[in-house]
GROMACS .gro file of C-alpha atoms in nm:
model
  181
    1MET     CA    1  -0.001   0.039   0.005
    2SER     CA    2   0.258   0.221  -0.015
    3ASP     CA    3   0.217   0.353  -0.360
    4ARG     CA    4   0.059   0.705  -0.363
    5ALA     CA    5  -0.238   0.657  -0.564
    6ASN     CA    6  -0.365   0.491  -0.265
    7TYR     CA    7  -0.391   0.765  -0.036
    8LEU     CA    8  -0.642   1.068  -0.009
    9ALA     CA    9  -0.351   1.233   0.132
   10THR     CA   10  -0.001   1.221   0.147
   11GLY     CA   11   0.234   1.363   0.438
   12PRO     CA   12   0.642   1.388   0.406
   13ARG     CA   13   0.587   1.028   0.598
   14VAL     CA   14   0.236   0.884   0.619
   15GLY     CA   15  -0.044   0.875   0.382
   16ILE     CA   16  -0.423   0.807   0.509
   17ARG     CA   17  -0.610   0.585   0.349
   18HIS     CA   18  -0.950   0.427   0.429
   19PHE     CA   19  -1.003   0.096   0.659
   20THR     CA   20  -1.060  -0.196   0.418
   21GLN     CA   21  -1.164  -0.560   0.481
   22ALA     CA   22  -0.826  -0.693   0.361
   23ASP     CA   23  -0.654  -0.477   0.624
   24SER     CA   24  -0.790  -0.738   0.914
   25ALA     CA   25  -0.491  -0.951   1.009
   26GLU     CA   26  -0.206  -0.593   1.029
   27PHE     CA   27  -0.480  -0.446   1.240
   28THR     CA   28  -0.552  -0.683   1.455
   29ALA     CA   29  -0.225  -0.839   1.513
   30ARG     CA   30  -0.107  -0.362   1.531
   31ALA     CA   31  -0.409  -0.384   1.821
   32ARG     CA   32  -0.257  -0.751   2.041
   33GLU     CA   33   0.055  -0.574   2.021
   34SER     CA   34  -0.058  -0.226   2.122
   35ARG     CA   35  -0.277  -0.302   2.458
   36ASP     CA   36  -0.007  -0.211   2.689
   37LEU     CA   37   0.024   0.114   2.570
   38HIS     CA   38  -0.372   0.110   2.494
   39ARG     CA   39  -0.507   0.007   2.782
   40PRO     CA   40  -0.715   0.159   2.975
   41TRP     CA   41  -0.789   0.395   2.734
   42LEU     CA   42  -0.851   0.227   2.369
   43PHE     CA   43  -1.010  -0.072   2.368
   44PRO     CA   44  -0.961  -0.162   1.933
   45PRO     CA   45  -1.126  -0.486   1.791
   46SER     CA   46  -0.812  -0.731   1.838
   47GLY     CA   47  -0.984  -1.045   1.627
   48ASP     CA   48  -1.101  -1.053   1.281
   49ASP     CA   49  -1.472  -1.078   1.365
   50ALA     CA   50  -1.444  -0.788   1.590
   51TYR     CA   51  -1.240  -0.594   1.289
   52ARG     CA   52  -1.465  -0.682   1.006
   53ALA     CA   53  -1.762  -0.559   1.249
   54TYR     CA   54  -1.543  -0.222   1.320
   55ALA     CA   55  -1.447  -0.173   0.944
   56ARG     CA   56  -1.781  -0.212   0.813
   57VAL     CA   57  -1.915   0.040   1.058
   58LEU     CA   58  -1.621   0.324   0.938
   59VAL     CA   59  -1.695   0.254   0.603
   60GLU     CA   60  -2.055   0.195   0.553
   61ASP     CA   61  -2.221   0.463   0.857
   62PRO     CA   62  -2.208   0.814   0.658
   63THR     CA   63  -2.214   0.937   1.034
   64LYS     CA   64  -1.861   0.851   1.089
   65ALA     CA   65  -1.488   0.852   0.873
   66GLY     CA   66  -1.213   0.618   0.931
   67PHE     CA   67  -0.870   0.698   0.879
   68LEU     CA   68  -0.545   0.422   0.820
   69VAL     CA   69  -0.239   0.639   0.907
   70CYS     CA   70   0.009   0.397   0.684
   71ALA     CA   71   0.421   0.491   0.666
   72ARG     CA   72   0.432   0.573   0.338
   73ASP     CA   73   0.766   0.376   0.262
   74SER     CA   74   0.623   0.052   0.378
   75GLY     CA   75   0.200   0.087   0.404
   76ALA     CA   76   0.278  -0.048   0.728
   77ILE     CA   77  -0.032   0.149   0.955
   78GLY     CA   78   0.103   0.277   1.198
   79GLY     CA   79  -0.203   0.422   1.403
   80PHE     CA   80  -0.604   0.521   1.335
   81ILE     CA   81  -0.808   0.867   1.296
   82ASN     CA   82  -1.172   0.828   1.340
   83ILE     CA   83  -1.426   1.087   1.276
   84ASN     CA   84  -1.720   1.023   1.446
   85ASN     CA   85  -2.074   1.134   1.502
   86ILE     CA   86  -2.048   1.391   1.224
   87VAL     CA   87  -2.316   1.614   1.223
   88ARG     CA   88  -2.442   1.855   0.863
   89GLY     CA   89  -2.584   2.077   0.851
   90ALA     CA   90  -2.535   2.446   1.025
   91PHE     CA   91  -2.288   2.250   1.320
   92ARG     CA   92  -2.083   2.036   1.018
   93CYS     CA   93  -1.886   1.913   1.288
   94GLY     CA   94  -1.720   1.495   1.427
   95ALA     CA   95  -1.530   1.383   1.709
   96LEU     CA   96  -1.245   1.241   1.698
   97GLY     CA   97  -1.098   0.868   1.827
   98TYR     CA   98  -0.747   0.761   1.768
   99GLY     CA   99  -0.480   0.547   1.911
  100ALA     CA  100  -0.139   0.504   1.753
  101PHE     CA  101   0.016   0.132   1.746
  102ALA     CA  102   0.322   0.059   1.963
  103HIS     CA  103   0.535   0.051   1.693
  104ALA     CA  104   0.451   0.337   1.575
  105ALA     CA  105   0.447   0.587   1.860
  106GLY     CA  106   0.637   0.867   1.968
  107ARG     CA  107   0.778   0.898   1.624
  108GLY     CA  108   0.553   1.166   1.521
  109LEU     CA  109   0.349   0.916   1.253
  110MET     CA  110   0.038   1.065   1.450
  111SER     CA  111   0.081   1.442   1.415
  112GLU     CA  112   0.149   1.405   1.039
  113GLY     CA  113  -0.138   1.196   1.006
  114LEU     CA  114  -0.383   1.415   1.279
  115ASP     CA  115  -0.279   1.722   1.007
  116LEU     CA  116  -0.409   1.531   0.739
  117VAL     CA  117  -0.712   1.418   0.877
  118LYS     CA  118  -0.810   1.785   0.974
  119ALA     CA  119  -0.714   1.902   0.595
  120TYR     CA  120  -0.949   1.623   0.452
  121ALA     CA  121  -1.220   1.693   0.723
  122PHE     CA  122  -1.236   2.061   0.661
  123GLY     CA  123  -1.188   2.028   0.269
  124PRO     CA  124  -1.349   1.730   0.155
  125LEU     CA  125  -1.560   1.578   0.420
  126ASP     CA  126  -1.671   1.989   0.415
  127LEU     CA  127  -1.654   1.993   0.815
  128HIS     CA  128  -1.580   2.309   1.007
  129ARG     CA  129  -1.552   2.175   1.312
  130LEU     CA  130  -1.336   1.858   1.473
  131GLU     CA  131  -1.354   1.750   1.879
  132ALA     CA  132  -1.168   1.485   2.067
  133ASN     CA  133  -1.299   1.362   2.395
  134ILE     CA  134  -0.993   1.263   2.636
  135GLN     CA  135  -0.987   1.160   2.954
  136PRO     CA  136  -0.748   1.366   3.160
  137GLY     CA  137  -0.444   1.144   3.309
  138ASN     CA  138  -0.381   1.014   2.918
  139ALA     CA  139  -0.144   1.204   2.802
  140ALA     CA  140   0.046   1.117   2.440
  141SER     CA  141  -0.327   1.179   2.358
  142LEU     CA  142  -0.347   1.476   2.497
  143ALA     CA  143   0.030   1.628   2.355
  144LEU     CA  144  -0.103   1.480   2.008
  145ALA     CA  145  -0.434   1.660   2.046
  146ARG     CA  146  -0.257   2.002   2.172
  147ARG     CA  147   0.060   1.921   1.876
  148GLY     CA  148  -0.294   1.933   1.617
  149GLY     CA  149  -0.433   2.283   1.717
  150PHE     CA  150  -0.738   2.169   1.929
  151ARG     CA  151  -0.780   2.446   2.203
  152LEU     CA  152  -0.904   2.299   2.598
  153GLU     CA  153  -1.308   2.405   2.584
  154GLY     CA  154  -1.407   2.231   2.887
  155PHE     CA  155  -1.469   1.951   3.150
  156SER     CA  156  -1.716   1.682   3.101
  157PRO     CA  157  -1.752   1.461   3.395
  158ASP     CA  158  -1.861   1.088   3.355
  159PHE     CA  159  -1.812   1.145   2.954
  160LEU     CA  160  -1.816   0.820   2.811
  161PHE     CA  161  -1.845   0.462   2.931
  162ILE     CA  162  -1.529   0.289   2.916
  163ASP     CA  163  -1.366   0.020   3.055
  164GLY     CA  164  -1.716  -0.083   3.256
  165ALA     CA  165  -1.712   0.285   3.434
  166TRP     CA  166  -1.827   0.616   3.307
  167ARG     CA  167  -1.462   0.846   3.279
  168ASP     CA  168  -1.442   1.202   3.262
  169HIS     CA  169  -1.345   1.386   2.993
  170GLU     CA  170  -1.158   1.679   2.882
  171ARG     CA  171  -1.336   1.843   2.597
  172TRP     CA  172  -1.042   1.947   2.266
  173ALA     CA  173  -1.166   2.124   1.985
  174VAL     CA  174  -1.035   2.271   1.654
  175THR     CA  175  -1.217   2.508   1.366
  176ALA     CA  176  -1.151   2.529   1.027
  177GLY     CA  177  -1.003   2.837   0.930
  178PRO     CA  178  -1.208   3.203   0.901
  179GLU     CA  179  -1.174   3.191   0.539
  180ARG     CA  180  -1.421   2.917   0.533
  181SER     CA  181  -1.800   2.978   0.498
   0.00000   0.00000   0.00000
């Protein structure tokens, strides 16, 4: 998948593309390898059946858009960024969920991928706002949001049900530039 034509957008080191069913083996292997990195914040699918259902929703549901962040030199999946709960009309907003895989963590690939997803969201998807709801103790996720130009907008107690409990989250957001209508 390192061929430039397979990507929706590319940067110097990564490209973003949509999920496919053919990505199951690599994605689930990377998810299993990354359990220690992801817990207790994130629970990506680690088996084929779960991946198939997950990817199908990202492909078929018009309120979602899923992107794999892939190394351009090898095509290896380094992480994923999903836009969930896309609302059109006057709101034109979506909520981000994302995760790096252990082999790619700390290398700046997700920052580059996030910039590409933001450009795609504010361009072809015609969104105006992206939100990221992040648990306060998730330092890596908070750092990615900051690097991506997101601003802290508030705190939501008991916001999402994750790992068997309602978890507090900080609300971060970024909007398209003022030149947009």
